[in-house]
mmCIF file of C-alpha atoms in Angstrom:
data_model
loop_
_atom_site.group_PDB
_atom_site.id
_atom_site.type_symbol
_atom_site.label_atom_id
_atom_site.label_comp_id
_atom_site.label_asym_id
_atom_site.label_seq_id
_atom_site.Cartn_x
_atom_site.Cartn_y
_atom_site.Cartn_z
ATOM 1 C CA MET A 7 63.403 82.865 -10.844
ATOM 2 C CA ASN A 8 64.016 84.716 -7.585
ATOM 3 C CA PHE A 9 62.388 87.888 -6.400
ATOM 4 C CA LYS A 10 65.184 90.259 -7.424
ATOM 5 C CA THR A 11 65.500 88.863 -10.944
ATOM 6 C CA THR A 12 61.744 89.129 -11.462
ATOM 7 C CA LEU A 13 61.794 92.769 -10.430
ATOM 8 C CA TYR A 14 64.761 93.573 -12.650
ATOM 9 C CA ILE A 15 63.236 92.003 -15.726
ATOM 10 C CA GLY A 16 59.696 93.279 -15.210
ATOM 11 C CA PHE A 17 60.486 96.864 -14.343
ATOM 12 C CA GLY A 18 63.379 96.942 -16.792
ATOM 13 C CA VAL A 19 61.036 96.197 -19.666
ATOM 14 C CA VAL A 20 58.586 98.819 -18.411
ATOM 15 C CA ILE A 21 61.288 101.462 -18.104
ATOM 16 C CA ILE A 22 62.664 100.770 -21.582
ATOM 17 C CA ALA A 23 59.200 100.902 -23.144
ATOM 18 C CA MET A 24 58.255 104.096 -21.341
ATOM 19 C CA GLY A 25 61.626 105.623 -22.205
ATOM 20 C CA ILE A 26 61.078 104.999 -25.912
ATOM 21 C CA ILE A 27 57.576 106.457 -25.783
ATOM 22 C CA ALA A 28 58.770 109.429 -23.729
ATOM 23 C CA SER A 29 61.589 110.106 -26.232
ATOM 24 C CA ILE A 30 59.139 110.142 -29.120
ATOM 25 C CA ILE A 31 56.748 112.423 -27.245
ATOM 26 C CA ILE A 32 59.474 114.831 -26.119
ATOM 27 C CA ASN A 33 61.045 115.022 -29.593
ATOM 28 C CA THR A 34 57.690 115.700 -31.235
ATOM 29 C CA TYR A 35 56.770 118.289 -28.652
ATOM 30 C CA GLN A 36 60.115 120.083 -28.932
ATOM 31 C CA ASN A 37 59.880 120.273 -32.721
ATOM 32 C CA GLN A 38 56.339 121.599 -32.566
ATOM 33 C CA THR A 39 57.231 124.109 -29.865
ATOM 34 C CA GLN A 40 60.281 125.302 -31.774
ATOM 35 C CA GLN A 41 58.266 125.884 -34.925
ATOM 36 C CA MET A 42 55.576 127.721 -33.013
ATOM 37 C CA ASN A 43 58.136 129.893 -31.204
ATOM 38 C CA GLU A 44 59.871 130.771 -34.461
ATOM 39 C CA LEU A 45 56.607 131.830 -36.074
ATOM 40 C CA VAL A 46 55.387 133.781 -33.071
ATOM 41 C CA ASN A 47 58.756 135.466 -32.519
ATOM 42 C CA ASP A 48 58.894 136.456 -36.197
ATOM 43 C CA ARG A 49 55.460 138.100 -36.031
ATOM 44 C CA TYR A 50 56.188 139.602 -32.636
ATOM 45 C CA ILE A 51 59.429 141.221 -33.836
ATOM 46 C CA LYS A 52 57.608 142.807 -36.780
ATOM 47 C CA ILE A 53 54.894 144.170 -34.513
ATOM 48 C CA GLU A 54 57.519 145.401 -32.069
ATOM 49 C CA HIS A 55 59.368 147.280 -34.846
ATOM 50 C CA ALA A 56 56.114 148.851 -36.032
ATOM 51 C CA ASN A 57 55.228 149.895 -32.477
ATOM 52 C CA THR A 58 58.673 151.444 -32.063
ATOM 53 C CA ILE A 59 58.218 153.460 -35.259
ATOM 54 C CA ARG A 60 54.789 154.606 -34.069
ATOM 55 C CA TYR A 61 56.187 155.621 -30.699
ATOM 56 C CA GLU A 62 59.084 157.559 -32.187
ATOM 57 C CA MET A 63 56.856 159.419 -34.649
ATOM 58 C CA SER A 64 54.301 160.167 -31.938
ATOM 59 C CA SER A 65 57.073 161.630 -29.772
ATOM 60 C CA ILE A 66 57.680 164.375 -32.339
ATOM 61 C CA ASP A 67 55.645 167.185 -30.795
ATOM 62 C CA LEU A 68 54.228 169.772 -33.184
ATOM 63 C CA ASP A 69 51.954 171.403 -30.630
ATOM 64 C CA ASN A 70 54.790 173.430 -29.094
ATOM 65 C CA VAL A 71 55.327 175.423 -32.284
ATOM 66 C CA SER A 72 54.782 179.065 -31.473
ATOM 67 C CA GLU A 73 52.536 181.406 -33.364
ATOM 68 C CA ARG A 74 55.592 182.437 -35.406
ATOM 69 C CA ASN A 75 56.230 178.776 -36.221
ATOM 70 C CA GLU A 76 59.401 178.733 -34.174
ATOM 71 C CA ILE A 77 60.649 175.422 -32.757
ATOM 72 C CA ASP A 78 63.175 175.390 -29.949
ATOM 73 C CA GLN A 79 66.535 173.742 -30.559
ATOM 74 C CA GLN A 80 66.002 171.008 -27.974
ATOM 75 C CA SER A 81 62.799 169.845 -29.690
ATOM 76 C CA ILE A 82 64.625 169.738 -33.012
ATOM 77 C CA GLN A 83 67.374 167.550 -31.552
ATOM 78 C CA LEU A 84 64.877 165.171 -29.968
ATOM 79 C CA SER A 85 62.920 164.939 -33.198
ATOM 80 C CA GLU A 86 66.095 164.184 -35.165
ATOM 81 C CA LYS A 87 66.950 161.309 -32.841
ATOM 82 C CA ALA A 88 63.392 159.988 -33.161
ATOM 83 C CA PHE A 89 63.686 160.065 -36.981
ATOM 84 C CA GLN A 90 67.003 158.199 -36.792
ATOM 85 C CA ARG A 91 65.622 155.442 -34.559
ATOM 86 C CA ALA A 92 62.478 155.124 -36.658
ATOM 87 C CA ASN A 93 64.513 154.922 -39.857
ATOM 88 C CA GLN A 94 66.659 152.154 -38.369
ATOM 89 C CA LYS A 95 63.544 150.146 -37.497
ATOM 90 C CA LEU A 96 62.178 150.716 -41.002
ATOM 91 C CA VAL A 97 65.303 149.205 -42.510
ATOM 92 C CA GLU A 98 65.101 146.177 -40.201
ATOM 93 C CA LEU A 99 61.376 145.751 -40.805
ATOM 94 C CA GLU A 100 61.800 145.812 -44.571
ATOM 95 C CA LYS A 101 64.168 142.821 -44.353
ATOM 96 C CA LEU A 102 61.662 140.785 -42.313
ATOM 97 C CA ILE A 103 58.492 141.307 -44.356
ATOM 98 C CA GLU A 104 57.778 138.497 -46.829
ATOM 99 C CA ILE A 105 53.997 138.538 -47.439
ATOM 100 C CA GLN A 106 53.021 140.623 -50.485
ATOM 101 C CA GLN A 107 50.154 142.404 -48.763
ATOM 102 C CA ALA A 108 52.484 143.387 -45.952
ATOM 103 C CA LYS A 109 55.016 144.628 -48.507
ATOM 104 C CA ASP A 110 52.353 146.858 -50.073
ATOM 105 C CA ILE A 111 51.451 148.350 -46.712
ATOM 106 C CA PHE A 112 55.129 148.834 -45.923
ATOM 107 C CA ALA A 113 55.695 150.633 -49.218
ATOM 108 C CA LYS A 114 52.896 153.036 -48.338
ATOM 109 C CA LEU A 115 54.410 153.412 -44.874
ATOM 110 C CA ALA A 116 57.812 154.269 -46.346
ATOM 111 C CA ASN A 117 56.290 156.890 -48.664
ATOM 112 C CA ASN A 118 54.357 158.502 -45.806
ATOM 113 C CA TYR A 119 57.517 158.489 -43.709
ATOM 114 C CA ASP A 120 59.492 160.222 -46.472
ATOM 115 C CA SER A 121 56.698 162.794 -46.916
ATOM 116 C CA PHE A 122 56.558 163.510 -43.185
ATOM 117 C CA ARG A 123 60.339 163.783 -42.936
ATOM 118 C CA SER A 124 60.527 166.065 -45.960
ATOM 119 C CA SER A 125 57.742 168.397 -44.805
ATOM 120 C CA TYR A 126 59.179 168.496 -41.257
ATOM 121 C CA ASP A 127 62.657 169.419 -42.566
ATOM 122 C CA GLU A 128 61.048 172.106 -44.719
ATOM 123 C CA LEU A 129 59.223 173.462 -41.675
ATOM 124 C CA ILE A 130 62.462 173.588 -39.709
ATOM 125 C CA SER A 131 64.326 175.406 -42.443
ATOM 126 C CA ASN A 132 61.502 177.968 -42.931
ATOM 127 C CA GLN A 133 60.272 178.288 -39.339
ATOM 128 C CA ALA A 134 60.907 182.025 -39.188
ATOM 129 C CA SER A 135 58.606 182.694 -42.127
ATOM 130 C CA GLU A 136 55.213 184.300 -41.446
ATOM 131 C CA SER A 137 53.549 182.323 -44.280
ATOM 132 C CA ASN A 138 54.330 178.947 -42.802
ATOM 133 C CA LEU A 139 50.942 178.140 -41.280
ATOM 134 C CA ASN A 140 49.901 176.033 -44.246
ATOM 135 C CA LEU A 141 53.198 174.156 -44.094
ATOM 136 C CA LEU A 142 52.637 173.343 -40.406
ATOM 137 C CA GLU A 143 49.187 171.954 -41.198
ATOM 138 C CA ARG A 144 50.682 169.838 -43.963
ATOM 139 C CA VAL A 145 53.320 168.474 -41.567
ATOM 140 C CA LYS A 146 50.598 167.504 -39.103
ATOM 141 C CA GLU A 147 48.599 165.866 -41.862
ATOM 142 C CA ASP A 148 51.652 163.876 -43.040
ATOM 143 C CA LYS A 149 52.275 162.752 -39.484
ATOM 144 C CA ALA A 150 48.657 161.636 -39.080
ATOM 145 C CA ASN A 151 48.797 159.689 -42.362
ATOM 146 C CA LEU A 152 52.029 158.047 -41.266
ATOM 147 C CA LEU A 153 50.543 156.941 -37.931
ATOM 148 C CA ILE A 154 47.445 155.571 -39.702
ATOM 149 C CA THR A 155 49.625 153.520 -42.051
ATOM 150 C CA ILE A 156 51.606 152.175 -39.098
ATOM 151 C CA GLU A 157 48.346 151.133 -37.439
ATOM 152 C CA ASP A 158 47.328 149.329 -40.633
ATOM 153 C CA LEU A 159 50.622 147.431 -40.688
ATOM 154 C CA ILE A 160 50.313 146.485 -36.998
ATOM 155 C CA ASP A 161 46.721 145.289 -37.480
ATOM 156 C CA PHE A 162 47.764 143.192 -40.462
ATOM 157 C CA GLN A 163 50.691 141.633 -38.619
ATOM 158 C CA GLU A 164 48.480 140.856 -35.604
ATOM 159 C CA LYS A 165 45.953 139.200 -37.917
ATOM 160 C CA VAL A 166 48.707 137.150 -39.515
ATOM 161 C CA MET A 167 49.986 136.160 -36.053
ATOM 162 C CA GLN A 168 46.478 135.078 -34.999
ATOM 163 C CA ASP A 169 46.155 132.979 -38.134
ATOM 164 C CA THR A 170 49.563 131.470 -37.488
ATOM 165 C CA LEU A 171 48.637 130.614 -33.910
ATOM 166 C CA LYS A 172 45.414 128.996 -35.110
ATOM 167 C CA GLN A 173 47.296 126.860 -37.628
ATOM 168 C CA THR A 174 49.835 125.962 -34.983
ATOM 169 C CA GLU A 175 47.109 124.951 -32.559
ATOM 170 C CA GLU A 176 45.586 122.671 -35.183
ATOM 171 C CA ALA A 177 48.957 121.065 -35.858
ATOM 172 C CA TYR A 178 49.587 120.755 -32.144
ATOM 173 C CA SER A 179 46.187 119.103 -31.711
ATOM 174 C CA ASN A 180 47.114 116.483 -34.301
ATOM 175 C CA VAL A 181 50.433 115.865 -32.617
ATOM 176 C CA LEU A 182 48.672 115.609 -29.260
ATOM 177 C CA LYS A 183 46.322 112.965 -30.627
ATOM 178 C CA ASN A 184 49.293 110.921 -31.814
ATOM 179 C CA ILE A 185 50.948 111.352 -28.432
ATOM 180 C CA ILE A 186 47.801 110.194 -26.633
ATOM 181 C CA ILE A 187 47.516 107.127 -28.840
ATOM 182 C CA SER A 188 51.182 106.253 -28.364
ATOM 183 C CA GLY A 189 50.931 106.883 -24.651
ATOM 184 C CA ALA A 190 47.838 104.712 -24.354
ATOM 185 C CA ILE A 191 49.568 101.827 -26.116
ATOM 186 C CA GLY A 192 52.626 102.215 -23.916
ATOM 187 C CA LEU A 193 50.484 102.490 -20.803
ATOM 188 C CA VAL A 194 48.608 99.290 -21.608
ATOM 189 C CA PHE A 195 51.877 97.494 -22.197
ATOM 190 C CA ALA A 196 53.398 98.863 -18.993
ATOM 191 C CA LEU A 197 50.306 97.965 -16.965
ATOM 192 C CA THR A 198 50.378 94.434 -18.310
ATOM 193 C CA ILE A 199 54.011 93.951 -17.305
ATOM 194 C CA ALA A 200 53.401 95.637 -13.954
ATOM 195 C CA PHE A 201 50.397 93.409 -13.255
ATOM 196 C CA ILE A 202 52.448 90.291 -13.914
ATOM 197 C CA VAL A 203 55.250 91.461 -11.630
ATOM 198 C CA VAL A 204 52.964 92.713 -8.854
ATOM 199 C CA ASN A 205 50.830 89.584 -8.935
ATOM 200 C CA ASN A 206 53.989 87.503 -8.561
ATOM 201 C CA ILE A 207 55.357 89.378 -5.546
ATOM 202 C CA THR A 208 51.994 90.037 -3.842
ATOM 203 C CA LYS A 209 51.604 86.379 -2.907
ATOM 204 C CA ARG A 210 54.882 86.494 -1.003
ATOM 205 C CA LEU A 211 54.130 89.785 0.727
ATOM 206 C CA ARG A 212 50.682 88.961 2.104
ATOM 207 C CA LYS A 213 52.199 87.793 5.346
ATOM 208 C CA PHE A 214 53.223 91.350 6.026
ATOM 209 C CA LYS A 215 49.676 92.656 5.751
ATOM 210 C CA SER A 216 48.399 91.730 9.189
ATOM 211 C CA VAL A 217 51.612 92.929 10.826
ATOM 212 C CA LEU A 218 51.560 96.270 9.049
ATOM 213 C CA VAL A 219 47.896 96.774 9.964
ATOM 214 C CA THR A 220 48.637 96.240 13.646
ATOM 215 C CA LEU A 221 51.693 98.496 13.367
ATOM 216 C CA ALA A 222 49.451 101.419 12.423
ATOM 217 C CA ASP A 223 47.461 100.947 15.658
ATOM 218 C CA ASP A 224 49.312 101.936 18.824
ATOM 219 C CA HIS A 225 47.002 99.672 20.843
ATOM 220 C CA TYR A 226 48.740 96.563 19.523
ATOM 221 C CA GLY A 227 52.277 97.874 19.940
ATOM 222 C CA TYR A 228 55.072 96.492 17.773
ATOM 223 C CA THR A 229 54.476 93.039 16.269
ATOM 224 C CA ARG A 230 57.214 90.883 14.778
ATOM 225 C CA VAL A 231 56.937 89.245 11.366
ATOM 226 C CA ASP A 232 57.024 85.459 11.684
ATOM 227 C CA ILE A 233 58.776 84.616 8.405
ATOM 228 C CA HIS A 234 61.842 82.398 8.245
ATOM 229 C CA SER A 235 63.326 81.989 4.777
ATOM 230 C CA ASN A 236 66.593 82.636 2.985
ATOM 231 C CA ASP A 237 65.165 84.626 0.085
ATOM 232 C CA GLU A 238 64.634 88.373 -0.219
ATOM 233 C CA ILE A 239 61.315 88.253 1.639
ATOM 234 C CA GLY A 240 63.034 86.589 4.592
ATOM 235 C CA GLN A 241 65.744 89.245 4.557
ATOM 236 C CA ILE A 242 63.090 91.958 4.593
ATOM 237 C CA ALA A 243 61.339 90.234 7.513
ATOM 238 C CA ASN A 244 64.577 90.069 9.513
ATOM 239 C CA ALA A 245 65.336 93.700 8.773
ATOM 240 C CA TYR A 246 61.827 94.667 9.846
ATOM 241 C CA ASN A 247 62.106 92.765 13.117
ATOM 242 C CA GLU A 248 65.416 94.463 13.862
ATOM 243 C CA LEU A 249 63.830 97.805 13.072
ATOM 244 C CA VAL A 250 60.975 97.107 15.489
ATOM 245 C CA SER A 251 63.443 96.256 18.244
ATOM 246 C CA THR A 252 65.342 99.459 17.613
ATOM 247 C CA LEU A 253 62.127 101.485 17.634
ATOM 248 C CA GLU A 254 61.071 99.979 20.944
ATOM 249 C CA LYS A 255 64.413 100.822 22.525
ATOM 250 C CA GLN A 256 64.370 104.305 21.075
ATOM 251 C CA GLU A 257 60.831 104.872 22.297
ATOM 252 C CA GLN A 258 61.830 103.881 25.831
ATOM 253 C CA ILE A 259 64.822 106.216 25.727
ATOM 254 C CA GLU A 260 62.675 109.059 24.427
ATOM 255 C CA GLN A 261 60.076 108.440 27.135
ATOM 256 C CA GLN A 262 62.730 108.554 29.856
ATOM 257 C CA TYR A 263 64.292 111.654 28.337
ATOM 258 C CA ARG A 264 60.895 113.357 28.075
ATOM 259 C CA ILE A 265 60.138 112.646 31.731
ATOM 260 C CA LYS A 266 63.563 113.962 32.726
ATOM 261 C CA ILE A 267 63.075 117.144 30.730
ATOM 262 C CA GLU A 268 59.617 117.664 32.214
ATOM 263 C CA ASP A 269 61.039 117.256 35.723
ATOM 264 C CA GLN A 270 63.826 119.730 34.994
ATOM 265 C CA ASN A 271 61.380 122.251 33.566
ATOM 266 C CA TRP A 272 59.113 121.831 36.570
ATOM 267 C CA LEU A 273 62.067 122.335 38.936
ATOM 268 C CA LYS A 274 63.285 125.452 37.134
ATOM 269 C CA THR A 275 59.799 126.938 37.071
ATOM 270 C CA SER A 276 59.237 126.220 40.747
ATOM 271 C CA ILE A 277 62.571 127.733 41.748
ATOM 272 C CA ALA A 278 61.794 130.837 39.720
ATOM 273 C CA GLU A 279 58.377 131.172 41.353
ATOM 274 C CA LEU A 280 59.899 130.829 44.822
ATOM 275 C CA SER A 281 62.533 133.451 44.019
ATOM 276 C CA VAL A 282 59.897 135.886 42.774
ATOM 277 C CA LEU A 283 57.740 135.219 45.844
ATOM 278 C CA ILE A 284 60.344 136.342 48.390
ATOM 279 C CA GLN A 285 61.920 139.010 46.218
ATOM 280 C CA GLY A 286 61.923 142.384 47.940
ATOM 281 C CA VAL A 287 60.776 140.979 51.337
ATOM 282 C CA SER A 288 62.996 142.337 54.116
ATOM 283 C CA ASP A 289 61.284 140.522 57.000
ATOM 284 C CA LEU A 290 62.962 137.126 57.387
ATOM 285 C CA ASN A 291 59.994 135.548 59.154
ATOM 286 C CA LEU A 292 57.571 136.744 56.453
ATOM 287 C CA ALA A 293 59.903 135.492 53.735
ATOM 288 C CA GLY A 294 60.106 132.121 55.503
ATOM 289 C CA GLU A 295 56.335 131.829 55.832
ATOM 290 C CA ARG A 296 55.828 132.575 52.130
ATOM 291 C CA PHE A 297 58.597 130.230 51.132
ATOM 292 C CA ILE A 298 57.458 127.172 53.124
ATOM 293 C CA GLN A 299 53.816 127.678 52.120
ATOM 294 C CA LYS A 300 54.635 127.920 48.404
ATOM 295 C CA LEU A 301 57.120 125.058 48.584
ATOM 296 C CA SER A 302 54.652 122.746 50.325
ATOM 297 C CA GLN A 303 51.957 123.510 47.776
ATOM 298 C CA THR A 304 54.370 123.054 44.895
ATOM 299 C CA ILE A 305 55.576 119.586 45.915
ATOM 300 C CA GLY A 306 52.169 118.544 47.283
ATOM 301 C CA ALA A 307 53.346 118.214 50.881
ATOM 302 C CA SER A 308 50.886 118.193 53.764
ATOM 303 C CA TYR A 309 53.458 119.007 56.402
ATOM 304 C CA GLY A 310 56.674 121.032 56.424
ATOM 305 C CA VAL A 311 59.121 122.979 58.591
ATOM 306 C CA LEU A 312 61.778 125.487 57.491
ATOM 307 C CA TYR A 313 64.890 125.847 59.701
ATOM 308 C CA LEU A 314 67.470 128.629 59.787
ATOM 309 C CA LEU A 315 71.131 127.632 60.169
ATOM 310 C CA HIS A 316 73.154 129.370 62.905
ATOM 311 C CA LYS A 317 76.862 128.796 62.331
ATOM 312 C CA ASP A 318 78.142 128.720 65.875
ATOM 313 C CA GLU A 319 81.784 127.579 65.803
ATOM 314 C CA GLU A 320 81.400 125.432 68.919
ATOM 315 C CA SER A 321 77.917 124.014 68.396
ATOM 316 C CA PRO A 322 76.040 125.048 65.209
ATOM 317 C CA TYR A 323 72.317 124.526 65.400
ATOM 318 C CA LEU A 324 69.065 124.890 63.425
ATOM 319 C CA GLU A 325 66.295 127.217 64.541
ATOM 320 C CA LYS A 326 62.732 126.836 63.267
ATOM 321 C CA LEU A 327 61.871 129.809 61.068
ATOM 322 C CA SER A 328 58.478 128.899 59.630
ATOM 323 C CA SER A 329 56.216 125.901 59.159
ATOM 324 C CA TYR A 330 53.290 124.516 57.171
ATOM 325 C CA ALA A 331 50.536 122.543 58.994
ATOM 326 C CA TYR A 332 52.987 122.094 61.880
ATOM 327 C CA THR A 333 51.968 121.594 65.535
ATOM 328 C CA THR A 334 54.578 121.541 68.295
ATOM 329 C CA PRO A 335 53.751 119.479 71.353
ATOM 330 C CA LYS A 336 53.778 121.634 74.498
ATOM 331 C CA SER A 337 55.999 119.193 76.320
ATOM 332 C CA ASN A 338 58.747 119.373 73.712
ATOM 333 C CA GLN A 339 58.369 122.803 72.205
ATOM 334 C CA LEU A 340 61.922 124.011 72.908
ATOM 335 C CA ALA A 341 63.571 120.908 71.545
ATOM 336 C CA LEU A 342 61.640 121.056 68.276
ATOM 337 C CA ASN A 343 62.208 124.759 67.752
ATOM 338 C CA ARG A 344 65.964 124.325 68.060
ATOM 339 C CA ILE A 345 67.897 121.326 66.763
ATOM 340 C CA SER A 346 71.641 120.779 67.135
ATOM 341 C CA PHE A 347 73.752 119.233 64.376
ATOM 342 C CA GLY A 348 73.461 115.454 64.504
ATOM 343 C CA GLU A 349 70.327 115.581 66.640
ATOM 344 C CA GLY A 350 67.494 113.500 65.187
ATOM 345 C CA LEU A 351 66.908 113.021 61.484
ATOM 346 C CA VAL A 352 66.831 116.761 60.781
ATOM 347 C CA GLY A 353 70.072 117.377 62.637
ATOM 348 C CA GLN A 354 71.724 114.409 60.939
ATOM 349 C CA CYS A 355 70.701 115.694 57.485
ATOM 350 C CA ALA A 356 72.199 119.085 58.319
ATOM 351 C CA LYS A 357 75.398 117.516 59.590
ATOM 352 C CA SER A 358 75.949 115.078 56.713
ATOM 353 C CA LYS A 359 74.464 117.438 54.108
ATOM 354 C CA GLU A 360 72.537 114.552 52.567
ATOM 355 C CA MET A 361 68.857 113.810 52.179
ATOM 356 C CA ILE A 362 67.343 110.948 54.183
ATOM 357 C CA LEU A 363 64.272 109.278 52.683
ATOM 358 C CA LEU A 364 62.067 107.256 55.030
ATOM 359 C CA GLU A 365 59.929 104.448 53.664
ATOM 360 C CA ASN A 366 57.234 102.274 55.224
ATOM 361 C CA ILE A 367 56.711 104.641 58.136
ATOM 362 C CA SER A 368 53.784 104.199 60.507
ATOM 363 C CA ASP A 369 50.552 106.095 60.008
ATOM 364 C CA ASP A 370 50.954 108.016 63.284
ATOM 365 C CA TYR A 371 54.535 109.099 62.635
ATOM 366 C CA ILE A 372 53.390 112.718 62.118
ATOM 367 C CA GLN A 373 50.154 114.102 63.477
ATOM 368 C CA ILE A 374 48.413 117.067 61.842
ATOM 369 C CA SER A 375 45.665 118.743 63.825
ATOM 370 C CA SER A 376 42.683 120.478 62.284
ATOM 371 C CA GLU A 377 39.898 122.634 63.657
ATOM 372 C CA ILE A 378 36.501 123.734 62.380
#
């Protein structure tokens, strides 16, 4: 059995086994979650309806009733809308309640609501009466009783929801135990198959170990894998060797490119520094002195001369403008301060407009004097 077939069979069995276990776990979890969500949502909706009723009834303000028991028209309209919304929630809540104890509390809630609505309507219809103080107190009392009953219903529903969550957690714990047991069995089976497969292929991959270890250390460079076979391991070895060759070539290219970029950056920076150095200098000699000094220091030169081109139509020539560590012999001072085109190496460079690089020159080619 070759390497590829072994992998297909071994990992195929593992995948199928884990897929079956995962399907069972996911299905069980989804069913449990759905049941829990349904129960929690049912209790939450009931509590939400009760809270809405409490909010609407609390929004009916009886403190703004004047000493003559007069209520402004805007307050009456707002209160009527609050009663309508609360009544709608009462109807919806009545359809949802199933527990008998909750039904009893709801019946009390409905009676208190009817009493509060009736006494409030009576207060509105008789608000101009001077003997309505007792009626106002009764309306406030009915409202307080209604809010207390709503609180009782909310507390009961919250208790029921807590009990439901506790029961759900217990059921979920049992399901989790079954999942853990099933997962452990599947894991043992998968590990057994994986061990067989890995143990089979590890023997054929050990030759890569020493090479991969040296690959992680830059000191050893890139090492080829010395494996020659026609199976999958041999194909991997050939592919690896080709990859190493490509990496070596790419590394050389990157090194050359990095050096080129560094040189370009250095050149641009140096040119910018030279431009800033002579910027604003009107004296040509001073500009030349600054330029040749900075240029010599930048390129690491120990000797340098800067010439100024005079474009004479008949005989153009170069005139020395400034120098760095330069000493002119007294016997030849005129000749070195002025150079015609084509005269000497400097004149030839100016004439041909090309750089001339001298190699293997004698030690006394240029003499630099020093004094202490």
